[in-house]
Amino acid sequence: MGHPLSAAFDSKSGQLILIALLLMVASFYTGTLFGHRSITLVEKMGPSDSGEPHFSNKVALTFRRTPVFLPDTGVNVCPLVYNEYIPCHDLSYISDLLPQLNLSLREELERHCPPLEKRLFCLVPSPKDYKLPIKWPISRDYVWRSNVNHSHLAEVKGGQNWVHEKGQLWWFPGGGTHFKHGAPEYIQRLGNMTTNETGDLVSAGISQVLDVGCGVASFAAYLLPLDIQTMSFAPKDGHENQIQFALERGIGAMISALATKQLPYPSNSFEMVHCSRCRVDWHENDGILLKEIDRLLRPNGYFVYSAPPAYKKVKEFPLIWEKLLNITTAMCWKLIAQQVQTAIWVKEANPSCRLQNADRKQLNICEDEDELKSSWNMPLKNCVKLTSDQANLEKLPPRSERLLQYPSSLARIGINVQMFDSDTLFWQEQIRHYRKLMGVDPSQIRNVMDMNAYLGGFAAALSTSPVWVMNVVPVSLNNTLAAIYERGLVGAFHNWCEPFSTYPRTYDLLHASHLLSHYLDIGEGCLLEDIILEMDRIVRPQGFVIIRDKLSVISRVREMAPKFLWDVKQHVLDNGQRKEELVLICRKKFWAIF
Ligand SMILES: *[C@@H]1O[C@H](CO)[C@@H](O)[C@H](O)[C@H]1NC(C)=O
Ligand SMILES: *[C@@H]1O[C@H](CO)[C@@H](O)[C@H](O)[C@H]1NC(C)=O
Ligand SMILES: *[C@@H]1O[C@H](CO)[C@@H](O)[C@H](O)[C@H]1NC(C)=O
Ligand SMILES: *[C@@H]1O[C@H](CO)[C@@H](O)[C@H](O)[C@H]1NC(C)=O
Ligand SMILES: *[C@@H]1O[C@H](CO)[C@@H](O)[C@H](O)[C@H]1NC(C)=O
Ligand SMILES: *[C@@H]1O[C@H](CO)[C@@H](O)[C@H](O)[C@H]1NC(C)=O
């Protein structure tokens, strides 16, 4: 991105913009919102903001029936208490499963999707006093309190400078557990530590980072000025709603946990994995979680660990540190720096060390397996790979070049340079069309998901816009996610027969190119209605959903969209092979339970 963030954040002008914003929003809301109590739905702020259109949808707790059923009055709206409903991270469902879960492995933090009949089938409402989110880049520092009404982090983490209350707003000063004095200073120190005091993280060759247990994602926010892309994740746990804060701020993040399964990201994808007191017991179970990190790191990638065992010589910390040293040494990771509260290892690309340690029974080498398999619902493996692929060893070019450069892993799935280049050009053109058809100021859009990302062409074409894109590759399709990471973009595997691991109202734009038709024959749980319902859950009020697909799918979606309280417009675009293709531009209305 590289836009002059620091200039935009000059504290004086920042405050000016903020006051203007407050006045604007206040004038939208006074008068129309407070008062009556009967349960009906009203449109809050539509393009035609005259009066209060009422909708016929009923407010009722409704579960998914088989066959799926859409009432004539429109899809029911879930009661207000479900305003934070995340089907596969629903604590009330998970508490029923607890006896079957291995709590010492933290299995309860992983995804557990309820069976269909226990899934809600109703529109997830916004909380009381929900306001359209503050726009990027102000949102990096300020979000509406009523949108994420959880004070736990401010109370518990106040001293660590994560987040503070400021009137109607949350203020994020850019701190974190191990960077009380701000992420920029911490990031500079990591740069010093990885370059022997001669450079920064960019000169250390870092362009993609995985932040484990990311808190409110300030680390990722302050890596953006270095053009470093971060995939941040954290579980939904006692640290209430940290991922919701991150996404409300406009910083890419998702819910996930390191417990018993591989993370939904491809191997060899990150130059750095970061853990700042991330509450992961790396030293347990023979270091199996570190072996998952080894899978994700590129050769010569860094593991950054800022946590008490790295600097405290009391209680159980020295023993944990010794265990960590034993495990990392056996894995042939080299401890290259230890300063203040941080230790940094590098994953050395030396197969002979690993072979030797395997002979001494200190380490297992993974059996060769299908490199192309998506890491989705795969158990963790207590082994490491030997780096043999020469392509993985070469230092990657800068991100701007990588975006347009053919990713070599595509050859394995039969996609050649010419196919790649024409896909890149195609999406550049489509983005121009979308901009015109949507007709909104680009500043309205920050959090974007490409639900069927294929080669990442859509995200690459947006690379000069101030957005971030979650590139999702469905697990039932070929694994192109490795190539997406090779391009310098980030994303995750997913199965759209299940809801995504994110909070409601977290994306401004969803893009579904030939996604719905792919799922047509896959079965219950991912019918058109199910996927549209999930889209409605995760898109923000007034957010956009762009669907391009074959005629039969498009006409069914167009028919059902009003029942989901979406506005919908149909357009025709070229499909890249000189054929016409239908495109729906849908917009979720901004409504509220009254
Ligand atoms: C949980 O997993 C650990 C490590 O694999 C194992 O030793 C333990 O027996 C398991 N506990 C239960 C209750 O299954
Ligand atoms: C925020 O949460 C508090 C405590 O749970 C509650 O009293 C308050 O009404 C909530 N505010 C809004 C706007 O929902
Ligand atoms: C990093 O190194 C530079 C040059 O030696 C120094 O000026 C700077 O203070 C260091 N930063 C941190 C946070 O240690
Ligand atoms: C870092 O710099 C010091 C002093 O110049 C030098 O002795 C040391 O070998 C360097 N370390 C690495 C890893 O390059
Ligand atoms: C670490 O390894 C050494 C040498 O193999 C061994 O003696 C020691 O017990 C190990 N420490 C821990 C905490 O496992
Ligand atoms: C995956 O790639 C193979 C090899 O190019 C191709 O034959 C197959 O159709 C692809 N599968 C899917 C689901 O696209």
XYZ file of C-alpha atoms and ligand atoms in Angstrom:
678
model
C 0.000 0.000 0.000
C 2.684 2.402 1.052
C 0.462 5.469 1.306
C 1.766 8.168 3.599
C 0.015 6.968 6.728
C 2.146 9.006 9.024
C 1.064 12.210 7.336
C -2.600 11.217 7.571
C -2.123 10.649 11.264
C -0.740 13.963 12.235
C -2.577 14.255 15.522
C -4.072 17.652 14.780
C -5.602 16.817 11.429
C -6.674 13.424 12.771
C -8.761 15.147 15.385
C -10.241 17.550 12.914
C -11.475 14.754 10.675
C -12.854 12.984 13.679
C -14.927 15.880 14.903
C -16.387 16.373 11.455
C -17.281 12.716 11.418
C -18.978 12.826 14.786
C -21.119 15.771 13.767
C -22.109 14.032 10.551
C -23.119 10.852 12.272
C -24.931 12.630 15.067
C -27.088 14.429 12.524
C -27.979 11.147 10.831
C -29.157 9.539 14.004
C -30.940 12.078 16.099
C -34.659 12.055 15.803
C -35.287 8.915 13.859
C -33.830 6.288 16.102
C -34.885 6.431 19.674
C -38.360 5.999 20.987
C -40.810 3.231 20.214
C -40.411 -0.321 21.454
C -42.535 -2.677 19.357
C -40.491 -5.234 17.455
C -40.471 -4.272 13.825
C -37.719 -3.642 11.367
C -36.958 -0.247 10.011
C -34.510 0.888 7.427
C -32.010 3.119 9.118
C -30.266 5.036 6.425
C -31.058 4.142 2.887
C -30.232 5.983 -0.301
C -33.787 7.346 0.013
C -33.814 8.417 3.599
C -37.347 9.749 3.682
C -39.543 8.375 6.423
C -39.081 4.959 7.932
C -39.790 2.083 5.595
C -40.920 -0.957 7.559
C -40.205 -4.472 6.438
C -42.451 -7.483 6.730
C -39.722 -9.836 8.027
C -40.486 -11.301 11.452
C -38.130 -11.287 14.394
C -37.986 -14.909 15.525
C -35.402 -17.447 16.608
C -35.400 -19.749 13.599
C -33.263 -22.799 12.930
C -32.240 -24.262 9.593
C -34.932 -26.614 8.355
C -34.527 -29.317 5.758
C -35.674 -28.613 3.110
C -34.626 -25.007 3.434
C -37.544 -22.591 3.626
C -37.819 -18.851 2.987
C -41.055 -17.318 4.359
C -43.129 -15.071 2.076
C -42.593 -12.260 4.583
C -38.852 -12.529 4.035
C -36.172 -14.348 5.988
C -36.766 -14.051 9.719
C -34.501 -11.840 11.770
C -32.748 -13.389 14.779
C -33.481 -11.791 18.165
C -31.150 -9.005 19.172
C -29.096 -11.152 21.577
C -27.707 -13.014 18.568
C -26.026 -9.892 17.189
C -22.583 -11.521 17.568
C -23.535 -14.975 16.324
C -20.638 -16.972 14.868
C -22.042 -20.409 14.097
C -18.791 -22.385 14.351
C -17.532 -20.550 17.428
C -20.769 -20.526 19.387
C -19.891 -20.928 23.050
C -23.279 -22.393 23.968
C -22.888 -25.144 21.371
C -19.240 -25.771 22.277
C -20.088 -26.090 25.977
C -22.271 -29.102 25.076
C -19.278 -30.670 23.322
C -16.810 -30.088 26.151
C -16.842 -33.670 27.502
C -15.617 -34.899 24.104
C -12.895 -32.278 23.675
C -9.303 -32.483 24.874
C -9.043 -29.329 26.931
C -5.345 -29.744 27.642
C -4.813 -29.377 23.893
C -7.217 -26.371 23.820
C -9.424 -28.164 21.339
C -12.396 -26.089 22.542
C -10.875 -23.028 20.842
C -11.018 -24.599 17.383
C -13.926 -24.465 14.932
C -16.875 -26.652 15.871
C -19.768 -26.217 13.481
C -23.168 -27.310 14.737
C -25.174 -29.774 12.662
C -27.615 -28.110 10.278
C -30.687 -28.389 12.488
C -28.841 -26.553 15.266
C -27.711 -23.696 13.019
C -29.683 -20.498 13.091
C -31.415 -19.616 9.866
C -32.265 -15.979 10.423
C -30.633 -12.647 9.622
C -28.156 -11.590 12.293
C -29.178 -8.138 13.557
C -26.841 -5.292 14.459
C -26.488 -4.440 18.139
C -28.338 -1.561 19.733
C -26.981 1.818 18.598
C -24.907 0.269 15.819
C -23.382 2.927 13.583
C -21.826 2.629 10.173
C -18.163 1.978 10.927
C -15.656 4.808 10.919
C -13.648 4.678 7.712
C -10.024 3.800 7.169
C -7.526 5.271 8.015
C -9.172 6.938 11.033
C -10.526 3.533 12.037
C -6.994 2.362 12.738
C -7.127 4.541 15.845
C -10.831 5.019 16.589
C -13.926 2.824 16.337
C -17.462 3.235 17.682
C -17.882 1.762 21.125
C -21.436 0.678 20.472
C -20.283 -1.444 17.514
C -18.020 -3.565 19.702
C -19.555 -3.129 23.107
C -16.974 -5.067 25.151
C -14.960 -3.318 27.802
C -13.058 -6.393 28.983
C -9.913 -5.719 26.935
C -9.737 -2.100 28.051
C -10.077 -3.193 31.686
C -7.636 -6.098 31.587
C -5.157 -4.712 29.102
C -5.369 -1.043 29.985
C -1.836 -1.050 31.381
C -0.566 -2.670 28.203
C -2.026 0.116 26.148
C -4.147 -2.025 23.794
C -7.325 0.033 23.842
C -8.915 2.825 25.882
C -12.387 4.323 26.192
C -12.834 7.809 24.807
C -16.422 8.975 25.005
C -18.411 7.188 22.323
C -15.244 5.736 20.854
C -12.572 3.154 21.472
C -9.100 4.570 21.028
C -6.211 2.312 19.976
C -2.895 3.895 20.875
C -0.955 1.166 19.052
C 0.324 -0.711 22.061
C 0.395 -4.398 22.910
C 1.560 -6.777 25.591
C 5.182 -6.507 24.580
C 5.069 -3.126 22.975
C 3.608 -0.830 25.568
C 5.636 1.960 23.970
C 3.982 1.410 20.639
C 4.293 -1.007 17.787
C 6.558 1.215 15.622
C 9.404 1.101 18.150
C 8.955 -2.656 18.607
C 8.944 -3.204 14.842
C 12.140 -1.181 14.544
C 13.741 -3.311 17.234
C 12.752 -6.520 15.422
C 14.349 -5.027 12.310
C 17.532 -4.391 14.245
C 17.518 -7.898 15.668
C 17.030 -9.635 12.322
C 19.669 -7.594 10.510
C 22.364 -7.362 13.157
C 21.506 -3.670 13.685
C 21.953 -2.781 10.029
C 18.413 -2.510 8.676
C 14.681 -3.036 9.067
C 12.264 -5.910 8.528
C 12.069 -5.169 4.815
C 15.824 -5.474 4.388
C 15.575 -8.715 6.376
C 13.486 -9.972 3.437
C 10.109 -9.969 5.142
C 6.942 -9.335 3.193
C 4.412 -11.712 4.748
C 3.871 -12.237 8.452
C 1.651 -14.547 10.455
C 0.682 -12.994 13.794
C -0.368 -15.663 16.280
C -2.678 -14.413 19.039
C -2.782 -10.981 17.501
C -4.821 -9.066 20.074
C -6.389 -6.026 18.420
C -3.882 -6.413 15.530
C -1.842 -3.280 16.157
C 1.277 -5.167 15.062
C -0.255 -5.730 11.610
C -1.502 -2.133 11.448
C 1.981 -0.725 11.954
C 3.609 -3.152 9.509
C 1.494 -1.659 6.704
C 3.737 1.398 6.195
C 6.539 -1.108 5.415
C 4.272 -2.778 2.819
C 4.318 -5.962 4.888
C 1.123 -8.037 4.708
C -0.014 -9.801 7.845
C -2.427 -12.637 8.443
C -3.495 -12.111 12.046
C -5.495 -14.624 14.002
C -6.637 -15.272 17.521
C -9.181 -17.556 19.111
C -12.511 -16.437 20.461
C -11.609 -16.803 24.108
C -11.476 -14.888 27.379
C -9.851 -11.972 25.517
C -13.259 -10.838 24.428
C -13.737 -10.094 20.756
C -10.172 -9.141 19.864
C -10.715 -10.134 16.230
C -13.887 -8.077 16.078
C -11.899 -5.057 17.239
C -9.227 -5.747 14.608
C -11.758 -5.995 11.788
C -13.735 -2.978 12.955
C -10.422 -1.101 12.729
C -10.020 -2.237 9.125
C -7.114 -4.590 9.782
C -7.136 -8.059 8.236
C -7.742 -10.817 10.776
C -9.732 -13.981 11.392
C -10.658 -16.306 14.225
C -8.427 -19.341 14.479
C -6.523 -21.330 17.056
C -3.472 -23.548 17.289
C -4.648 -26.680 19.026
C -5.074 -30.003 17.250
C -5.371 -29.109 13.573
C -3.218 -27.478 10.928
C -3.943 -23.829 10.322
C -5.866 -23.101 7.101
C -2.838 -21.568 5.349
C -0.478 -23.242 2.863
C 3.046 -24.460 3.637
C 6.058 -22.200 3.017
C 3.993 -19.004 3.066
C 5.442 -16.635 5.645
C 8.848 -15.069 6.152
C 7.974 -14.397 9.770
C 5.713 -15.907 12.399
C 5.163 -13.639 15.380
C 4.005 -14.442 18.896
C 3.800 -11.706 21.477
C 2.611 -13.450 24.616
C 0.226 -15.317 22.396
C -0.885 -17.843 25.024
C 0.320 -20.854 23.071
C 2.122 -23.622 24.946
C 4.826 -24.159 22.351
C 6.930 -26.364 24.647
C 4.170 -28.949 25.227
C 3.579 -32.191 23.343
C 7.022 -32.537 21.907
C 6.794 -29.108 20.298
C 4.109 -30.200 17.841
C 2.831 -26.613 17.526
C 6.315 -25.372 16.615
C 6.362 -28.024 13.902
C 3.196 -26.486 12.476
C 4.994 -23.122 12.476
C 7.905 -24.820 10.711
C 5.451 -25.960 8.011
C 4.207 -22.405 7.484
C 7.606 -20.672 7.497
C 9.611 -20.261 4.351
C 13.206 -21.489 4.556
C 15.275 -18.826 6.329
C 12.069 -17.451 7.870
C 11.969 -16.068 11.402
C 10.055 -17.099 14.489
C 9.710 -14.113 16.810
C 8.826 -14.934 20.395
C 8.128 -12.197 22.946
C 7.019 -13.890 26.144
C 8.219 -14.314 29.736
C 10.202 -17.559 29.211
C 12.488 -15.567 26.909
C 13.512 -13.120 29.651
C 12.275 -14.104 33.115
C 14.338 -16.322 35.354
C 11.631 -17.115 37.910
C 8.965 -19.748 38.491
C 8.482 -22.251 35.671
C 9.976 -19.980 33.000
C 13.570 -21.347 32.938
C 12.270 -24.898 32.473
C 9.960 -23.834 29.647
C 12.851 -21.958 28.024
C 15.076 -25.016 28.226
C 12.374 -27.144 26.625
C 11.963 -24.570 23.868
C 15.697 -24.567 23.246
C 15.783 -28.339 23.092
C 12.911 -28.522 20.626
C 14.110 -25.715 18.366
C 17.658 -27.066 18.368
C 16.403 -30.501 17.350
C 14.455 -28.821 14.522
C 17.653 -27.054 13.419
C 16.265 -23.592 14.090
C 19.006 -21.158 15.045
C 18.550 -18.645 17.861
C 19.935 -15.502 16.237
C 18.990 -12.789 18.693
C 17.708 -12.331 22.205
C 17.073 -8.790 23.436
C 14.816 -7.096 25.935
C 11.769 -9.416 25.976
C 12.188 -11.050 22.594
C 13.944 -14.097 21.157
C 14.247 -14.715 17.415
C 14.981 -17.997 15.676
C 15.612 -18.604 12.027
C 14.489 -21.773 10.222
C 17.694 -22.767 8.539
C 17.382 -24.462 5.206
C 19.907 -27.156 5.895
C 18.647 -30.691 5.288
C 21.780 -32.367 6.636
C 21.220 -31.057 10.180
C 17.658 -32.388 10.184
C 18.711 -35.752 8.775
C 21.373 -36.041 11.450
C 18.919 -35.212 14.249
C 16.431 -37.666 12.794
C 19.118 -40.377 12.963
C 19.584 -39.506 16.633
C 15.839 -39.901 17.149
C 15.456 -36.262 18.185
C 13.125 -35.451 15.325
C 10.781 -37.065 12.814
C 10.984 -36.230 9.139
C 7.529 -36.022 7.489
C 6.783 -38.615 4.878
C 6.420 -37.244 1.408
C 2.850 -36.448 0.672
C 0.666 -34.595 -1.726
C 2.018 -31.044 -1.615
C -1.157 -29.843 -3.249
C -3.503 -30.973 -0.532
C -5.222 -28.099 1.268
C -4.490 -27.863 4.983
C -8.114 -27.963 6.021
C -9.280 -30.115 8.914
C -5.913 -31.860 8.860
C -4.497 -33.120 12.145
C -1.190 -31.635 13.256
C 1.865 -33.672 12.424
C 4.763 -34.198 14.794
C 7.381 -33.983 12.081
C 9.258 -31.527 9.890
C 9.947 -31.513 6.179
C 13.284 -31.408 4.463
C 13.600 -28.399 2.234
C 14.352 -29.845 -1.144
C 12.486 -27.683 -3.611
C 15.069 -25.254 -4.947
C 12.364 -22.724 -5.817
C 11.516 -22.400 -2.130
C 15.073 -21.528 -1.264
C 15.519 -18.582 -3.512
C 14.917 -15.227 -2.007
C 11.668 -13.845 -3.359
C 11.661 -10.553 -5.276
C 9.971 -7.486 -3.749
C 6.215 -7.652 -3.355
C 5.412 -5.221 -6.153
C 7.135 -7.557 -8.621
C 5.673 -10.681 -7.108
C 2.119 -9.451 -7.648
C 2.496 -9.734 -11.392
C 5.006 -12.527 -11.595
C 3.940 -16.067 -12.509
C 3.983 -18.180 -9.307
C 5.936 -21.342 -10.076
C 3.645 -23.548 -8.000
C 0.927 -23.101 -10.629
C 2.767 -25.338 -13.058
C 1.872 -28.315 -10.866
C -1.841 -27.746 -11.412
C -1.620 -27.118 -15.122
C -1.887 -23.336 -15.186
C 0.679 -21.808 -17.509
C 2.132 -18.320 -17.779
C -0.269 -17.268 -20.485
C -3.327 -18.325 -18.482
C -1.940 -16.493 -15.479
C -1.251 -13.283 -17.390
C -4.654 -13.195 -19.004
C -6.292 -13.734 -15.600
C -4.311 -10.789 -14.224
C -5.409 -8.513 -17.068
C -8.990 -9.735 -16.884
C -9.355 -8.754 -13.225
C -7.734 -5.368 -13.734
C -10.451 -4.653 -16.262
C -13.236 -6.055 -14.083
C -12.197 -3.877 -11.156
C -12.584 -0.825 -13.400
C -16.103 -1.980 -14.298
C -17.028 -2.763 -10.702
C -15.933 0.702 -9.603
C -18.256 2.315 -12.118
C -21.174 0.004 -11.402
C -20.954 0.363 -7.630
C -20.712 4.120 -7.847
C -19.413 4.707 -4.333
C -16.424 6.562 -3.121
C -13.532 4.080 -2.809
C -12.981 5.235 0.767
C -16.218 3.440 1.692
C -14.519 0.088 1.223
C -11.750 -1.342 3.351
C -12.365 -4.988 4.337
C -12.753 -7.160 1.250
C -13.174 -10.899 0.797
C -12.771 -12.754 -2.465
C -14.771 -15.875 -1.659
C -13.417 -17.872 -4.595
C -10.052 -16.269 -5.201
C -8.576 -18.711 -7.793
C -5.229 -17.037 -8.673
C -5.748 -13.911 -6.577
C -6.196 -11.726 -9.669
C -9.038 -9.766 -8.077
C -6.908 -8.884 -5.034
C -3.858 -8.121 -7.164
C -5.919 -5.655 -9.193
C -6.927 -3.909 -5.968
C -3.366 -3.669 -4.719
C -3.118 0.078 -5.220
C -6.386 0.756 -3.361
C -6.456 1.296 0.398
C -8.140 -2.053 1.006
C -7.028 -5.430 2.276
C -8.336 -8.648 0.755
C -8.972 -12.014 2.384
C -8.445 -14.456 -0.481
C -10.466 -17.586 0.152
C -9.793 -20.768 -1.788
C -12.548 -23.382 -1.413
C -11.068 -26.711 -0.335
C -13.017 -28.575 -2.994
C -11.072 -26.696 -5.698
C -7.417 -26.990 -6.657
C -5.019 -25.483 -4.171
C -4.161 -22.137 -5.707
C -3.655 -20.525 -2.310
C 0.051 -21.362 -2.314
C 0.350 -19.318 -5.519
C -1.666 -16.482 -3.975
C 0.856 -16.303 -1.138
C 3.697 -16.484 -3.653
C 2.218 -13.329 -5.181
C 2.537 -11.559 -1.853
C -1.190 -11.769 -1.050
C -2.798 -13.481 1.926
C -5.815 -15.710 2.426
C -7.210 -18.930 3.830
C -8.689 -22.241 2.811
C -12.364 -22.657 3.511
C -15.324 -24.914 2.887
C -18.400 -22.809 2.170
C -20.660 -25.605 3.389
C -19.726 -24.153 6.768
C -19.816 -20.563 8.022
C -16.552 -18.598 8.007
C -14.556 -17.910 11.181
C -15.358 -14.244 11.475
C -17.701 -11.967 13.401
C -20.903 -10.616 11.881
C -20.641 -7.317 9.918
C -16.930 -7.532 9.213
C -16.595 -7.056 5.432
C -17.447 -4.062 3.255
C -17.333 -6.076 0.049
C -17.736 -9.768 -0.758
C -16.860 -11.050 -4.211
C -18.257 -14.399 -5.348
C -17.181 -15.292 -8.852
C -18.593 -18.691 -9.871
C -18.722 -19.679 -6.242
C -22.426 -20.446 -5.935
C -22.531 -22.679 -9.008
C -19.555 -24.641 -7.710
C -21.546 -25.491 -4.591
C -24.829 -26.262 -6.361
C -24.340 -30.002 -6.312
C -22.342 -30.362 -3.145
C -25.308 -30.728 -0.848
C -27.130 -29.559 2.256
C -25.458 -26.812 4.244
C -24.150 -25.057 1.173
C -27.292 -24.509 -0.832
C -27.682 -21.108 -2.411
C -29.809 -19.999 0.552
C -27.196 -21.090 3.093
C -24.345 -19.271 1.404
C -26.417 -16.105 0.889
C -27.373 -16.191 4.586
C -23.702 -16.472 5.549
C -22.823 -13.612 3.202
C -25.495 -11.519 4.866
C -24.044 -12.331 8.288
C -20.505 -11.250 7.476
C -21.170 -8.224 5.262
C -21.657 -4.845 6.904
C -24.877 -2.851 6.605
C -24.601 -0.931 3.323
C -21.838 -3.322 2.291
C -21.685 -4.831 -1.181
C -21.895 -8.383 -2.489
C -20.807 -8.921 -6.091
C -21.939 -12.195 -7.583
C -21.058 -13.344 -11.087
C -22.317 -16.664 -12.241
C -24.405 -18.534 -14.752
C -27.912 -17.388 -15.606
C -29.826 -19.942 -13.510
C -27.909 -19.016 -10.362
C -28.143 -15.300 -10.972
C -31.876 -15.352 -11.486
C -32.466 -17.358 -8.319
C -30.308 -14.988 -6.274
C -32.045 -11.963 -7.767
C -35.359 -13.419 -6.715
C -34.383 -14.180 -3.132
C -32.240 -11.087 -2.445
C -35.160 -8.858 -1.309
C -36.102 -11.469 1.303
C -32.640 -10.979 2.771
C -33.158 -7.195 2.694
C -30.639 -6.673 -0.073
C -30.956 -4.205 -2.930
C -29.904 -5.825 -6.156
C -28.953 -4.630 -9.628
C -28.121 -6.829 -12.586
C -25.427 -6.023 -15.128
C -23.728 -7.724 -18.030
C -19.959 -7.913 -18.388
C -17.549 -9.770 -20.628
C -16.367 -13.089 -19.185
C -12.861 -12.863 -20.623
C -13.684 -15.207 -23.511
C -15.762 -12.668 -25.370
C -18.960 -14.050 -23.913
C -21.471 -12.147 -21.852
C -21.705 -12.906 -18.177
C -24.289 -11.773 -15.637
C -23.134 -9.835 -12.633
C -25.261 -8.912 -9.639
C -24.274 -5.992 -7.503
C -26.130 -6.396 -4.227
C -26.158 -4.060 -1.305
C -27.245 -4.966 2.198
C -29.724 -2.467 3.569
C -29.009 -0.812 6.866
C -31.872 -1.922 9.089
C -32.472 -2.274 12.787
C -34.818 -4.053 15.148
C -36.990 -1.435 16.729
C -5.242 -35.056 25.394
O -4.128 -35.070 24.543
C -2.916 -35.424 25.204
C -1.776 -35.252 24.224
O -2.038 -35.931 23.052
C -3.031 -36.852 25.724
O -1.841 -37.188 26.381
C -4.205 -36.905 26.677
O -4.391 -38.243 27.096
C -5.466 -36.414 26.003
N -6.505 -36.302 26.985
C -7.735 -36.738 26.787
C -8.699 -36.501 27.880
O -8.052 -37.306 25.749
C -23.084 -2.165 26.307
O -22.924 -3.188 27.264
C -23.308 -2.801 28.552
C -22.919 -3.904 29.527
O -23.067 -5.162 28.953
C -24.818 -2.516 28.543
O -25.231 -2.103 29.810
C -25.099 -1.412 27.522
O -26.489 -1.181 27.414
C -24.559 -1.783 26.177
N -24.687 -0.647 25.284
C -25.210 -0.773 24.084
C -25.239 0.458 23.268
O -25.649 -1.817 23.672
C 17.805 0.225 15.918
O 19.100 0.490 15.470
C 19.322 1.852 15.151
C 20.720 1.962 14.541
O 21.645 1.250 15.333
C 19.158 2.706 16.406
O 19.332 4.065 16.104
C 17.751 2.498 16.960
O 17.585 3.170 18.194
C 17.483 1.018 17.180
N 16.092 0.882 17.555
C 15.660 0.150 18.571
C 14.196 0.183 18.858
O 16.391 -0.532 19.256
C 26.926 -8.862 13.882
O 27.870 -7.811 13.979
C 28.938 -8.075 14.878
C 29.789 -6.819 15.029
O 29.957 -6.195 13.810
C 29.739 -9.271 14.335
O 30.792 -9.578 15.228
C 28.800 -10.462 14.226
O 29.475 -11.550 13.647
C 27.605 -10.128 13.379
N 26.665 -11.217 13.451
C 26.061 -11.715 12.393
C 25.115 -12.821 12.664
O 26.261 -11.292 11.268
C 17.193 -30.785 27.086
O 18.122 -31.622 26.433
C 19.168 -32.079 27.284
C 20.178 -32.809 26.442
O 19.527 -33.724 25.614
C 18.573 -32.945 28.392
O 19.590 -33.385 29.253
C 17.551 -32.102 29.160
O 16.913 -32.902 30.127
C 16.532 -31.512 28.228
N 15.725 -30.585 28.997
C 14.411 -30.611 29.064
C 13.757 -29.593 29.925
O 13.753 -31.424 28.455
C -7.358 -29.249 -10.847
O -6.262 -29.263 -11.728
C -6.250 -30.370 -12.604
C -4.938 -30.379 -13.359
O -4.820 -29.231 -14.127
C -7.463 -30.262 -13.524
O -7.490 -31.343 -14.420
C -8.725 -30.277 -12.664
O -9.845 -30.066 -13.462
C -8.671 -29.213 -11.602
N -9.738 -29.439 -10.650
C -10.640 -28.522 -10.347
C -11.661 -28.913 -9.324
O -10.647 -27.415 -10.856
